[in-house]
PDB file of C-alpha atoms in Angstrom:
ATOM      1  CA  UNK C 972     -23.174  48.596  -2.373  1.00 39.00           C
ATOM      2  CA  UNK C 973     -25.873  45.952  -3.114  1.00 41.00           C
ATOM      3  CA  UNK C 974     -24.192  42.660  -5.061  1.00 35.00           C
ATOM      4  CA  UNK C 975     -26.742  41.093  -7.009  1.00 37.00           C
ATOM      5  CA  UNK C 976     -30.635  42.207  -7.291  1.00 37.00           C
ATOM      6  CA  UNK C 977     -32.513  42.719  -4.191  1.00 39.00           C
ATOM      7  CA  UNK C 978     -36.082  41.659  -4.331  1.00 34.00           C
ATOM      8  CA  UNK C 979     -38.256  43.932  -6.118  1.00 41.00           C
ATOM      9  CA  UNK C 980     -41.658  43.238  -4.390  1.00 41.00           C
ATOM     10  CA  UNK C 981     -43.052  41.420  -6.971  1.00 42.00           C
ATOM     11  CA  UNK C 982     -44.293  38.024  -7.727  1.00 42.00           C
ATOM     12  CA  UNK C 983     -46.603  36.555  -4.898  1.00 43.00           C
ATOM     13  CA  UNK C 984     -44.497  33.882  -3.217  1.00 41.00           C
ATOM     14  CA  UNK C 985     -47.416  31.815  -1.852  1.00 43.00           C
ATOM     15  CA  UNK C 986     -47.814  27.882  -2.675  1.00 47.00           C
ATOM     16  CA  UNK C 987     -49.683  26.812  -5.848  1.00 48.00           C
ATOM     17  CA  UNK C 988     -51.066  23.623  -3.995  1.00 47.00           C
ATOM     18  CA  UNK C 989     -54.211  23.017  -4.534  1.00 42.00           C
ATOM     19  CA  UNK C 990     -56.922  23.753  -2.074  1.00 48.00           C
ATOM     20  CA  UNK C 991     -57.994  19.827  -2.018  1.00 40.00           C
ATOM     21  CA  UNK C 992     -54.295  18.929  -0.930  1.00 49.00           C
ATOM     22  CA  UNK C 993     -54.731  21.146   2.301  1.00 52.00           C
ATOM     23  CA  UNK C 994     -54.947  18.426   5.100  1.00 51.00           C
ATOM     24  CA  UNK C 995     -58.066  18.121   7.208  1.00 53.00           C
ATOM     25  CA  UNK C 996     -57.820  20.113  10.498  1.00 57.00           C
ATOM     26  CA  UNK C 997     -57.039  17.898  13.443  1.00 55.00           C
ATOM     27  CA  UNK C 998     -55.732  15.371  10.853  1.00 55.00           C
ATOM     28  CA  UNK C 999     -52.206  16.952   9.806  1.00 60.00           C
ATOM     29  CA  UNK C1000     -49.717  15.404  11.915  1.00 68.00           C
ATOM     30  CA  UNK C1001     -46.098  16.490  11.695  1.00 68.00           C
ATOM     31  CA  UNK C1002     -45.921  16.560   8.133  1.00 69.00           C
ATOM     32  CA  UNK C1003     -49.133  18.437   7.256  1.00 72.00           C
ATOM     33  CA  UNK C1004     -48.503  20.605  10.357  1.00 81.00           C
ATOM     34  CA  UNK C1005     -45.328  21.362   8.630  1.00 84.00           C
ATOM     35  CA  UNK C1006     -47.009  22.174   5.339  1.00 84.00           C
ATOM     36  CA  UNK C1007     -49.472  24.749   7.299  1.00 84.00           C
ATOM     37  CA  UNK C1008     -46.320  26.457   8.706  1.00 86.00           C
ATOM     38  CA  UNK C1009     -44.642  26.887   5.633  1.00 89.00           C
ATOM     39  CA  UNK C1010     -47.558  28.637   4.165  1.00 88.00           C
ATOM     40  CA  UNK C1011     -47.258  30.928   6.859  1.00 88.00           C
ATOM     41  CA  UNK C1012     -43.762  31.198   6.579  1.00 90.00           C
ATOM     42  CA  UNK C1013     -44.186  32.212   3.199  1.00 92.00           C
ATOM     43  CA  UNK C1014     -45.980  35.109   3.993  1.00 90.00           C
ATOM     44  CA  UNK C1015     -43.181  36.353   6.392  1.00 89.00           C
ATOM     45  CA  UNK C1016     -40.673  35.652   3.764  1.00 90.00           C
ATOM     46  CA  UNK C1017     -43.134  38.303   1.703  1.00 91.00           C
ATOM     47  CA  UNK C1018     -43.055  40.299   4.495  1.00 89.00           C
ATOM     48  CA  UNK C1019     -39.145  40.493   4.906  1.00 87.00           C
ATOM     49  CA  UNK C1020     -38.383  40.624   1.215  1.00 88.00           C
ATOM     50  CA  UNK C1021     -40.780  43.655   0.986  1.00 89.00           C
ATOM     51  CA  UNK C1022     -39.410  45.201   3.700  1.00 87.00           C
ATOM     52  CA  UNK C1023     -35.795  44.592   2.401  1.00 87.00           C
ATOM     53  CA  UNK C1024     -36.131  46.279  -0.902  1.00 88.00           C
ATOM     54  CA  UNK C1025     -38.125  49.445   1.294  1.00 85.00           C
ATOM     55  CA  UNK C1026     -34.933  49.513   2.755  1.00 81.00           C
ATOM     56  CA  UNK C1027     -33.554  48.911  -0.241  1.00 82.00           C
ATOM     57  CA  UNK C1028     -29.170  48.645   1.226  1.00 79.00           C
ATOM     58  CA  UNK C1029     -29.117  45.158   1.095  1.00 88.00           C
ATOM     59  CA  UNK C1030     -29.060  42.029  -1.418  1.00 90.00           C
ATOM     60  CA  UNK C1031     -30.363  38.993   0.297  1.00 90.00           C
ATOM     61  CA  UNK C1032     -27.384  37.142   0.342  1.00 94.00           C
ATOM     62  CA  UNK C1033     -25.883  40.272   2.414  1.00 95.00           C
ATOM     63  CA  UNK C1034     -28.670  40.349   4.773  1.00 93.00           C
ATOM     64  CA  UNK C1035     -28.253  36.704   5.519  1.00 94.00           C
ATOM     65  CA  UNK C1036     -24.848  37.246   6.594  1.00 96.00           C
ATOM     66  CA  UNK C1037     -25.574  40.494   8.662  1.00 95.00           C
ATOM     67  CA  UNK C1038     -28.117  38.521  10.112  1.00 94.00           C
ATOM     68  CA  UNK C1039     -25.799  35.668  10.935  1.00 95.00           C
ATOM     69  CA  UNK C1040     -23.438  37.475  12.579  1.00 97.00           C
ATOM     70  CA  UNK C1041     -25.767  39.647  14.788  1.00 95.00           C
ATOM     71  CA  UNK C1042     -27.654  36.675  15.712  1.00 91.00           C
ATOM     72  CA  UNK C1043     -24.719  34.379  16.290  1.00 92.00           C
ATOM     73  CA  UNK C1044     -21.775  36.402  16.759  1.00 86.00           C
ATOM     74  CA  UNK C1045     -18.903  37.505  16.514  1.00 93.00           C
ATOM     75  CA  UNK C1046     -18.285  34.756  14.064  1.00 95.00           C
ATOM     76  CA  UNK C1047     -14.967  33.628  12.647  1.00 94.00           C
ATOM     77  CA  UNK C1048     -14.862  33.138   8.671  1.00 94.00           C
ATOM     78  CA  UNK C1049     -15.553  29.405   9.047  1.00 94.00           C
ATOM     79  CA  UNK C1050     -18.697  29.489  11.200  1.00 95.00           C
ATOM     80  CA  UNK C1051     -20.068  32.295   8.885  1.00 96.00           C
ATOM     81  CA  UNK C1052     -19.394  30.277   5.623  1.00 96.00           C
ATOM     82  CA  UNK C1053     -21.135  27.284   7.512  1.00 95.00           C
ATOM     83  CA  UNK C1054     -24.308  29.252   8.214  1.00 93.00           C
ATOM     84  CA  UNK C1055     -24.454  30.675   5.248  1.00 95.00           C
ATOM     85  CA  UNK C1056     -23.490  27.163   3.191  1.00 95.00           C
ATOM     86  CA  UNK C1057     -20.791  28.712   0.884  1.00 96.00           C
ATOM     87  CA  UNK C1058     -17.374  28.415   0.340  1.00 96.00           C
ATOM     88  CA  UNK C1059     -14.852  30.082   2.743  1.00 94.00           C
ATOM     89  CA  UNK C1060     -13.394  32.521  -0.256  1.00 96.00           C
ATOM     90  CA  UNK C1061     -17.132  33.087  -0.830  1.00 97.00           C
ATOM     91  CA  UNK C1062     -17.737  34.380   2.768  1.00 96.00           C
ATOM     92  CA  UNK C1063     -14.710  36.089   2.515  1.00 95.00           C
ATOM     93  CA  UNK C1064     -15.520  38.113  -0.568  1.00 97.00           C
ATOM     94  CA  UNK C1065     -18.989  38.662   1.024  1.00 97.00           C
ATOM     95  CA  UNK C1066     -17.351  39.991   4.503  1.00 97.00           C
ATOM     96  CA  UNK C1067     -14.935  42.004   2.496  1.00 96.00           C
ATOM     97  CA  UNK C1068     -17.557  43.961   0.962  1.00 96.00           C
ATOM     98  CA  UNK C1069     -19.594  44.432   3.915  1.00 97.00           C
ATOM     99  CA  UNK C1070     -16.589  45.737   5.587  1.00 97.00           C
ATOM    100  CA  UNK C1071     -16.057  48.128   3.066  1.00 96.00           C
ATOM    101  CA  UNK C1072     -19.715  49.396   3.373  1.00 95.00           C
ATOM    102  CA  UNK C1073     -19.203  49.637   7.450  1.00 96.00           C
ATOM    103  CA  UNK C1074     -21.859  47.438   7.930  1.00 97.00           C
ATOM    104  CA  UNK C1075     -19.583  44.475   9.356  1.00 97.00           C
ATOM    105  CA  UNK C1076     -16.120  44.637  10.983  1.00 96.00           C
ATOM    106  CA  UNK C1077     -13.227  42.186  11.449  1.00 93.00           C
ATOM    107  CA  UNK C1078     -10.695  42.109  14.361  1.00 90.00           C
ATOM    108  CA  UNK C1079      -7.652  39.432  15.518  1.00 88.00           C
ATOM    109  CA  UNK C1080      -9.707  37.099  17.517  1.00 82.00           C
ATOM    110  CA  UNK C1081      -8.290  37.076  21.161  1.00 84.00           C
ATOM    111  CA  UNK C1082      -7.122  33.597  21.177  1.00 83.00           C
ATOM    112  CA  UNK C1083      -5.431  33.684  18.354  1.00 81.00           C
ATOM    113  CA  UNK C1084      -3.808  36.273  15.690  1.00 78.00           C
ATOM    114  CA  UNK C1085      -4.524  34.168  13.038  1.00 82.00           C
ATOM    115  CA  UNK C1086      -8.240  33.897  13.159  1.00 86.00           C
ATOM    116  CA  UNK C1087     -10.421  36.729  12.310  1.00 89.00           C
ATOM    117  CA  UNK C1088     -13.660  37.441  14.284  1.00 94.00           C
ATOM    118  CA  UNK C1089     -16.489  39.196  12.363  1.00 96.00           C
ATOM    119  CA  UNK C1090     -19.029  41.242  13.914  1.00 96.00           C
ATOM    120  CA  UNK C1091     -21.716  43.799  13.138  1.00 97.00           C
ATOM    121  CA  UNK C1092     -20.883  47.488  13.471  1.00 97.00           C
ATOM    122  CA  UNK C1093     -23.205  50.238  14.653  1.00 97.00           C
ATOM    123  CA  UNK C1094     -24.072  51.120  11.130  1.00 96.00           C
ATOM    124  CA  UNK C1095     -24.902  47.727  10.489  1.00 96.00           C
ATOM    125  CA  UNK C1096     -27.273  47.476  13.576  1.00 96.00           C
ATOM    126  CA  UNK C1097     -28.974  50.384  12.680  1.00 95.00           C
ATOM    127  CA  UNK C1098     -29.565  48.841   8.888  1.00 94.00           C
ATOM    128  CA  UNK C1099     -31.091  46.049  10.305  1.00 95.00           C
ATOM    129  CA  UNK C1100     -32.814  47.755  12.821  1.00 95.00           C
ATOM    130  CA  UNK C1101     -34.805  49.618  10.224  1.00 93.00           C
ATOM    131  CA  UNK C1102     -34.956  46.240   8.405  1.00 92.00           C
ATOM    132  CA  UNK C1103     -36.578  44.907  11.509  1.00 93.00           C
ATOM    133  CA  UNK C1104     -39.062  48.052  12.010  1.00 93.00           C
ATOM    134  CA  UNK C1105     -40.599  47.828   8.873  1.00 92.00           C
ATOM    135  CA  UNK C1106     -41.168  44.111   9.178  1.00 91.00           C
ATOM    136  CA  UNK C1107     -42.469  44.821  12.518  1.00 93.00           C
ATOM    137  CA  UNK C1108     -44.601  47.436  11.067  1.00 92.00           C
ATOM    138  CA  UNK C1109     -46.217  45.207   8.621  1.00 91.00           C
ATOM    139  CA  UNK C1110     -47.093  41.950  10.947  1.00 92.00           C
ATOM    140  CA  UNK C1111     -48.535  44.631  12.966  1.00 93.00           C
ATOM    141  CA  UNK C1112     -50.888  45.494  10.378  1.00 92.00           C
ATOM    142  CA  UNK C1113     -51.903  41.755   9.740  1.00 91.00           C
ATOM    143  CA  UNK C1114     -52.112  40.917  13.580  1.00 93.00           C
ATOM    144  CA  UNK C1115     -54.289  43.576  13.931  1.00 95.00           C
ATOM    145  CA  UNK C1116     -56.866  42.055  11.442  1.00 95.00           C
ATOM    146  CA  UNK C1117     -56.621  38.938  14.019  1.00 94.00           C
ATOM    147  CA  UNK C1118     -58.986  38.003  17.013  1.00 96.00           C
ATOM    148  CA  UNK C1119     -56.812  38.872  20.428  1.00 94.00           C
ATOM    149  CA  UNK C1120     -57.174  35.503  21.224  1.00 95.00           C
ATOM    150  CA  UNK C1121     -55.821  34.032  18.005  1.00 94.00           C
ATOM    151  CA  UNK C1122     -52.904  36.567  18.444  1.00 94.00           C
ATOM    152  CA  UNK C1123     -52.087  35.280  21.919  1.00 95.00           C
ATOM    153  CA  UNK C1124     -52.282  31.657  20.674  1.00 94.00           C
ATOM    154  CA  UNK C1125     -50.084  32.442  17.578  1.00 93.00           C
ATOM    155  CA  UNK C1126     -47.439  34.378  20.183  1.00 93.00           C
ATOM    156  CA  UNK C1127     -47.424  31.268  22.260  1.00 94.00           C
ATOM    157  CA  UNK C1128     -47.343  28.749  19.606  1.00 92.00           C
ATOM    158  CA  UNK C1129     -44.195  30.659  18.012  1.00 91.00           C
ATOM    159  CA  UNK C1130     -42.127  30.662  21.135  1.00 92.00           C
ATOM    160  CA  UNK C1131     -42.482  26.996  21.180  1.00 91.00           C
ATOM    161  CA  UNK C1132     -41.403  26.691  17.631  1.00 89.00           C
ATOM    162  CA  UNK C1133     -38.533  28.932  18.174  1.00 87.00           C
ATOM    163  CA  UNK C1134     -37.495  27.025  21.359  1.00 89.00           C
ATOM    164  CA  UNK C1135     -37.966  23.753  19.259  1.00 88.00           C
ATOM    165  CA  UNK C1136     -35.509  25.082  16.816  1.00 84.00           C
ATOM    166  CA  UNK C1137     -33.098  26.273  18.771  1.00 82.00           C
ATOM    167  CA  UNK C1138     -32.508  22.861  20.222  1.00 80.00           C
ATOM    168  CA  UNK C1139     -32.381  21.025  17.160  1.00 64.00           C
ATOM    169  CA  UNK C1140     -27.843  20.405  16.481  1.00 58.00           C
ATOM    170  CA  UNK C1141     -29.306  19.974  12.489  1.00 54.00           C
ATOM    171  CA  UNK C1142     -30.335  23.259  12.064  1.00 47.00           C
ATOM    172  CA  UNK C1143     -28.629  26.191  10.550  1.00 52.00           C
ATOM    173  CA  UNK C1144     -30.623  29.293  10.168  1.00 46.00           C
TER     174      UNK C1144
END
């Protein structure tokens, strides 16, 4: 079912920015903070890609489509294509493959017989839950190495970051 190569868990994705280029603590400003968040997010990307390889059922593009539909769906094909930054025809072929694998389903929109709505199937939700479970396990292993107070601060800050990201009109996830 996987179209294209899935991440195999190799190659460290951490940045190669010299240590001297890291902003001084308290002097980072929004762009210095962005660099620090990016560095942490690369760790999370590695966790996701490792979990994806562990589950071994989806390519990265298929995962992006599944996550977009699961998080924002049901979606029509145009909206999904916009979320993925791909053409309508490419998104249609991707949905065809995922529908054929019983991970996404297509059905007529209630307000228009010409519009097709796309949603995650039960099988698709189970695949995503296996992936999320593998991610949570790996993230939990890292969190166990942190001080409890740092974990609480991290959780609070991530909630604020998520809320700020949800209010942005120009961001597509």
